[in-house]
Amino acid sequence: MVNQPVGLLQLVAQNAWMFSCTSIVLVFVGWKVTYSNSSRLATRSETKSLVDALAKIVNDIADVSIDFWINKCQNGQASAIYSHGIKIQSKRKQDKSTYRLFEMNVFAKMNQAYKYISLLEARGIDFDNSWLSLYPEKVTLDCESAHQMDLSVRATRVQEILGVSQDTMNMLYEAFQKSHTPSKGMTIVEYVKKERMKIDEWLRSLN
């Protein structure tokens, strides 16, 4: 008796269990890929928010510094200096609370910056920490005698502060881009290839 060829429907029926298992595996693989992509994007978004918050603090310090060095450092009372009953010049006496409040404001914002830096370093972002001392020093150095400086000198200081501020923010975002490079989501095929390579490497290590 001649055996009849097995039809397609009969072949599918005989191997239905295999198709069922394959479907289940594909569902789990698809879920794994979706979860991995979502988790990566969420982590990058959270880290970017921390970097933005830190950059805002750096920018706020620059704004406060500009206001102080251009305007507020001149707050105080002008007193005249006389010689033999003749007014020869007027001298402005600074209100000490002005520069002290400025210093307190700057260092309070720097303390906030330290907390964000700790959170970012815990996420694997490495910074050049030299700016932590350079920035507040550039901002507050000789601020107690700012009222005695010429406007041109104070304007130069403002330009220096803006330069350090811009360099600091560039460093922050470069560190972020280096640690969290933009990448496309992984497809199921790419995920399967990646996992297969891991299995092949594991088998080679056993041999």
mmCIF file of C-alpha atoms in Angstrom:
data_model
loop_
_atom_site.group_PDB
_atom_site.id
_atom_site.type_symbol
_atom_site.label_atom_id
_atom_site.label_comp_id
_atom_site.label_asym_id
_atom_site.label_seq_id
_atom_site.Cartn_x
_atom_site.Cartn_y
_atom_site.Cartn_z
ATOM 1 C CA MET A 1 0.000 0.000 0.000
ATOM 2 C CA VAL A 2 1.416 3.361 -1.041
ATOM 3 C CA ASN A 3 1.670 6.015 1.687
ATOM 4 C CA GLN A 4 -0.247 9.167 0.826
ATOM 5 C CA PRO A 5 1.606 12.478 1.246
ATOM 6 C CA VAL A 6 0.767 14.327 4.392
ATOM 7 C CA GLY A 7 -1.347 17.422 3.749
ATOM 8 C CA LEU A 8 -0.517 20.885 5.072
ATOM 9 C CA LEU A 9 -3.479 20.939 7.451
ATOM 10 C CA GLN A 10 -2.591 17.525 8.813
ATOM 11 C CA LEU A 11 1.031 18.633 9.289
ATOM 12 C CA VAL A 12 -0.097 21.716 11.187
ATOM 13 C CA ALA A 13 -2.415 19.617 13.334
ATOM 14 C CA GLN A 14 0.371 17.178 14.190
ATOM 15 C CA ASN A 15 2.708 20.029 15.243
ATOM 16 C CA ALA A 16 0.157 22.315 16.857
ATOM 17 C CA TRP A 17 2.000 22.124 20.190
ATOM 18 C CA MET A 18 5.156 23.477 18.548
ATOM 19 C CA PHE A 19 3.336 26.469 17.081
ATOM 20 C CA SER A 20 1.713 27.159 20.440
ATOM 21 C CA CYS A 21 5.058 27.122 22.249
ATOM 22 C CA THR A 22 6.611 29.331 19.569
ATOM 23 C CA SER A 23 3.797 31.861 19.938
ATOM 24 C CA ILE A 24 4.256 31.964 23.703
ATOM 25 C CA VAL A 25 8.022 32.437 23.350
ATOM 26 C CA LEU A 26 7.543 35.256 20.830
ATOM 27 C CA VAL A 27 5.088 36.983 23.182
ATOM 28 C CA PHE A 28 7.594 36.866 26.039
ATOM 29 C CA VAL A 29 10.444 38.023 23.820
ATOM 30 C CA GLY A 30 8.334 40.909 22.521
ATOM 31 C CA TRP A 31 7.401 41.898 26.063
ATOM 32 C CA LYS A 32 11.051 41.773 27.107
ATOM 33 C CA VAL A 33 12.131 43.997 24.207
ATOM 34 C CA THR A 34 9.345 46.504 24.874
ATOM 35 C CA TYR A 35 10.152 46.636 28.583
ATOM 36 C CA SER A 36 13.881 47.046 27.924
ATOM 37 C CA ASN A 37 13.321 49.928 25.498
ATOM 38 C CA SER A 38 10.826 51.649 27.810
ATOM 39 C CA SER A 39 13.115 51.277 30.816
ATOM 40 C CA ARG A 40 16.083 52.703 28.891
ATOM 41 C CA LEU A 41 14.085 55.695 27.694
ATOM 42 C CA ALA A 42 12.639 56.339 31.165
ATOM 43 C CA THR A 43 16.085 56.240 32.778
ATOM 44 C CA ARG A 44 17.501 58.611 30.176
ATOM 45 C CA SER A 45 14.579 60.995 30.643
ATOM 46 C CA GLU A 46 14.965 61.021 34.441
ATOM 47 C CA THR A 47 18.703 61.652 34.176
ATOM 48 C CA LYS A 48 18.132 64.440 31.654
ATOM 49 C CA SER A 49 15.731 66.101 34.103
ATOM 50 C CA LEU A 50 18.421 66.066 36.810
ATOM 51 C CA VAL A 51 20.972 67.561 34.401
ATOM 52 C CA ASP A 52 18.485 70.281 33.425
ATOM 53 C CA ALA A 53 17.844 71.091 37.094
ATOM 54 C CA LEU A 54 21.586 71.328 37.766
ATOM 55 C CA ALA A 55 22.108 73.539 34.707
ATOM 56 C CA LYS A 56 19.317 75.817 35.941
ATOM 57 C CA ILE A 57 21.127 76.259 39.272
ATOM 58 C CA VAL A 58 24.330 77.151 37.431
ATOM 59 C CA ASN A 59 22.408 79.678 35.353
ATOM 60 C CA ASP A 60 20.666 81.088 38.448
ATOM 61 C CA ILE A 61 24.041 81.682 40.119
ATOM 62 C CA ALA A 62 25.193 83.554 37.018
ATOM 63 C CA ASP A 63 22.055 85.722 37.047
ATOM 64 C CA VAL A 64 22.435 86.551 40.750
ATOM 65 C CA SER A 65 26.106 87.360 40.218
ATOM 66 C CA ILE A 66 25.455 89.696 37.287
ATOM 67 C CA ASP A 67 22.825 91.563 39.295
ATOM 68 C CA PHE A 68 25.215 91.942 42.216
ATOM 69 C CA TRP A 69 28.340 92.981 40.311
ATOM 70 C CA ILE A 70 26.517 95.477 38.081
ATOM 71 C CA ASN A 71 23.834 96.879 40.388
ATOM 72 C CA LYS A 72 23.529 95.723 43.981
ATOM 73 C CA CYS A 73 27.173 96.135 44.923
ATOM 74 C CA GLN A 74 26.587 99.884 44.688
ATOM 75 C CA ASN A 75 23.903 99.834 47.371
ATOM 76 C CA GLY A 76 24.828 102.001 50.334
ATOM 77 C CA GLN A 77 25.080 105.555 51.485
ATOM 78 C CA ALA A 78 27.353 108.145 49.896
ATOM 79 C CA SER A 79 29.378 110.188 52.363
ATOM 80 C CA ALA A 80 31.271 113.362 51.471
ATOM 81 C CA ILE A 81 34.936 113.916 52.296
ATOM 82 C CA TYR A 82 35.886 117.502 53.154
ATOM 83 C CA SER A 83 39.246 119.223 53.378
ATOM 84 C CA HIS A 84 39.379 122.645 55.060
ATOM 85 C CA GLY A 85 35.636 122.927 54.682
ATOM 86 C CA ILE A 86 35.742 122.123 50.968
ATOM 87 C CA LYS A 87 34.123 118.988 49.562
ATOM 88 C CA ILE A 88 36.804 117.207 47.594
ATOM 89 C CA GLN A 89 35.118 113.886 46.845
ATOM 90 C CA SER A 90 32.306 111.616 47.845
ATOM 91 C CA LYS A 91 32.834 108.069 49.062
ATOM 92 C CA ARG A 92 30.195 105.380 48.967
ATOM 93 C CA LYS A 93 30.024 103.227 52.054
ATOM 94 C CA GLN A 94 28.748 99.758 51.246
ATOM 95 C CA ASP A 95 26.020 98.064 53.222
ATOM 96 C CA LYS A 96 27.804 94.913 54.462
ATOM 97 C CA SER A 97 24.590 92.949 54.439
ATOM 98 C CA THR A 98 24.473 93.262 50.637
ATOM 99 C CA TYR A 99 27.546 91.182 49.821
ATOM 100 C CA ARG A 100 26.924 88.830 52.738
ATOM 101 C CA LEU A 101 23.455 88.030 51.448
ATOM 102 C CA PHE A 102 24.982 87.561 47.998
ATOM 103 C CA GLU A 103 27.550 85.069 49.320
ATOM 104 C CA MET A 104 24.885 83.189 51.282
ATOM 105 C CA ASN A 105 22.681 82.973 48.206
ATOM 106 C CA VAL A 106 25.511 81.647 46.037
ATOM 107 C CA PHE A 107 26.641 78.997 48.514
ATOM 108 C CA ALA A 108 23.042 77.913 49.197
ATOM 109 C CA LYS A 109 22.601 77.266 45.480
ATOM 110 C CA MET A 110 25.942 75.450 45.361
ATOM 111 C CA ASN A 111 24.730 73.143 48.143
ATOM 112 C CA GLN A 112 21.734 72.314 45.971
ATOM 113 C CA ALA A 113 24.099 71.653 43.079
ATOM 114 C CA TYR A 114 26.138 69.204 45.214
ATOM 115 C CA LYS A 115 22.986 67.139 45.869
ATOM 116 C CA TYR A 116 22.140 66.907 42.168
ATOM 117 C CA ILE A 117 25.736 65.980 41.381
ATOM 118 C CA SER A 118 25.587 63.115 43.906
ATOM 119 C CA LEU A 119 22.407 61.808 42.274
ATOM 120 C CA LEU A 120 23.925 62.016 38.794
ATOM 121 C CA GLU A 121 27.166 60.340 39.829
ATOM 122 C CA ALA A 122 25.098 57.509 41.313
ATOM 123 C CA ARG A 123 23.607 57.114 37.821
ATOM 124 C CA GLY A 124 27.056 56.703 36.292
ATOM 125 C CA ILE A 125 27.707 60.239 35.028
ATOM 126 C CA ASP A 126 31.241 61.456 35.703
ATOM 127 C CA PHE A 127 31.971 65.175 35.980
ATOM 128 C CA ASP A 128 35.092 67.279 36.040
ATOM 129 C CA ASN A 129 34.685 68.484 39.627
ATOM 130 C CA SER A 130 37.186 71.321 39.254
ATOM 131 C CA TRP A 131 34.314 73.685 38.434
ATOM 132 C CA LEU A 132 32.871 73.087 41.926
ATOM 133 C CA SER A 133 35.599 75.261 43.398
ATOM 134 C CA LEU A 134 36.320 77.461 40.368
ATOM 135 C CA TYR A 135 32.756 78.675 39.859
ATOM 136 C CA PRO A 136 31.919 79.970 43.385
ATOM 137 C CA GLU A 137 35.420 81.389 43.711
ATOM 138 C CA LYS A 138 35.094 83.339 40.459
ATOM 139 C CA VAL A 139 31.656 84.582 41.509
ATOM 140 C CA THR A 140 32.404 85.722 45.068
ATOM 141 C CA LEU A 141 36.107 86.651 45.021
ATOM 142 C CA ASP A 142 36.593 90.241 46.310
ATOM 143 C CA CYS A 143 32.833 90.805 46.331
ATOM 144 C CA GLU A 144 33.171 92.745 49.608
ATOM 145 C CA SER A 145 35.136 95.441 47.779
ATOM 146 C CA ALA A 146 33.096 95.420 44.562
ATOM 147 C CA HIS A 147 31.592 98.819 45.382
ATOM 148 C CA GLN A 148 35.078 100.349 45.129
ATOM 149 C CA MET A 149 35.808 98.931 41.681
ATOM 150 C CA ASP A 150 35.297 100.785 38.414
ATOM 151 C CA LEU A 151 32.412 99.722 36.237
ATOM 152 C CA SER A 152 34.829 98.421 33.589
ATOM 153 C CA VAL A 153 36.487 96.128 36.135
ATOM 154 C CA ARG A 154 33.124 94.819 37.312
ATOM 155 C CA ALA A 155 31.997 94.306 33.720
ATOM 156 C CA THR A 156 35.124 92.228 33.095
ATOM 157 C CA ARG A 157 34.288 90.111 36.126
ATOM 158 C CA VAL A 158 30.778 89.575 34.765
ATOM 159 C CA GLN A 159 32.203 88.349 31.452
ATOM 160 C CA GLU A 160 34.461 85.919 33.315
ATOM 161 C CA ILE A 161 31.508 84.614 35.326
ATOM 162 C CA LEU A 162 29.464 84.118 32.165
ATOM 163 C CA GLY A 163 32.381 82.260 30.574
ATOM 164 C CA VAL A 164 32.738 79.859 33.502
ATOM 165 C CA SER A 165 28.954 79.388 33.602
ATOM 166 C CA GLN A 166 28.781 78.495 29.912
ATOM 167 C CA ASP A 167 31.765 76.124 30.166
ATOM 168 C CA THR A 168 30.133 74.419 33.147
ATOM 169 C CA MET A 169 26.824 73.857 31.368
ATOM 170 C CA ASN A 170 28.632 72.548 28.268
ATOM 171 C CA MET A 171 30.524 70.108 30.489
ATOM 172 C CA LEU A 172 27.283 68.908 32.107
ATOM 173 C CA TYR A 173 25.549 68.135 28.827
ATOM 174 C CA GLU A 174 28.644 66.579 27.266
ATOM 175 C CA ALA A 175 28.942 64.242 30.274
ATOM 176 C CA PHE A 176 25.261 63.355 29.883
ATOM 177 C CA GLN A 177 25.582 62.653 26.147
ATOM 178 C CA LYS A 178 28.659 60.515 26.769
ATOM 179 C CA SER A 179 26.882 58.444 29.414
ATOM 180 C CA HIS A 180 23.469 58.269 27.693
ATOM 181 C CA THR A 181 24.064 58.291 23.962
ATOM 182 C CA PRO A 182 20.875 58.588 21.904
ATOM 183 C CA SER A 183 19.960 55.187 20.493
ATOM 184 C CA LYS A 184 17.101 53.619 18.592
ATOM 185 C CA GLY A 185 14.888 51.015 20.185
ATOM 186 C CA MET A 186 15.869 47.365 19.770
ATOM 187 C CA THR A 187 13.676 45.201 17.532
ATOM 188 C CA ILE A 188 12.726 41.609 18.348
ATOM 189 C CA VAL A 189 15.104 40.278 15.677
ATOM 190 C CA GLU A 190 17.981 42.351 17.081
ATOM 191 C CA TYR A 191 17.169 41.178 20.589
ATOM 192 C CA VAL A 192 17.139 37.505 19.526
ATOM 193 C CA LYS A 193 20.493 37.944 17.744
ATOM 194 C CA LYS A 194 21.966 39.617 20.819
ATOM 195 C CA GLU A 195 20.794 36.833 23.132
ATOM 196 C CA ARG A 196 22.005 34.170 20.696
ATOM 197 C CA MET A 197 25.467 35.750 20.691
ATOM 198 C CA LYS A 198 25.488 35.581 24.495
ATOM 199 C CA ILE A 199 24.583 31.881 24.379
ATOM 200 C CA ASP A 200 27.283 31.198 21.773
ATOM 201 C CA GLU A 201 29.877 32.962 23.913
ATOM 202 C CA TRP A 202 28.773 30.946 26.928
ATOM 203 C CA LEU A 203 29.057 27.665 24.995
ATOM 204 C CA ARG A 204 32.536 28.617 23.763
ATOM 205 C CA SER A 205 33.605 29.368 27.318
ATOM 206 C CA LEU A 206 32.495 25.880 28.353
ATOM 207 C CA ASN A 207 34.649 24.305 25.640
#
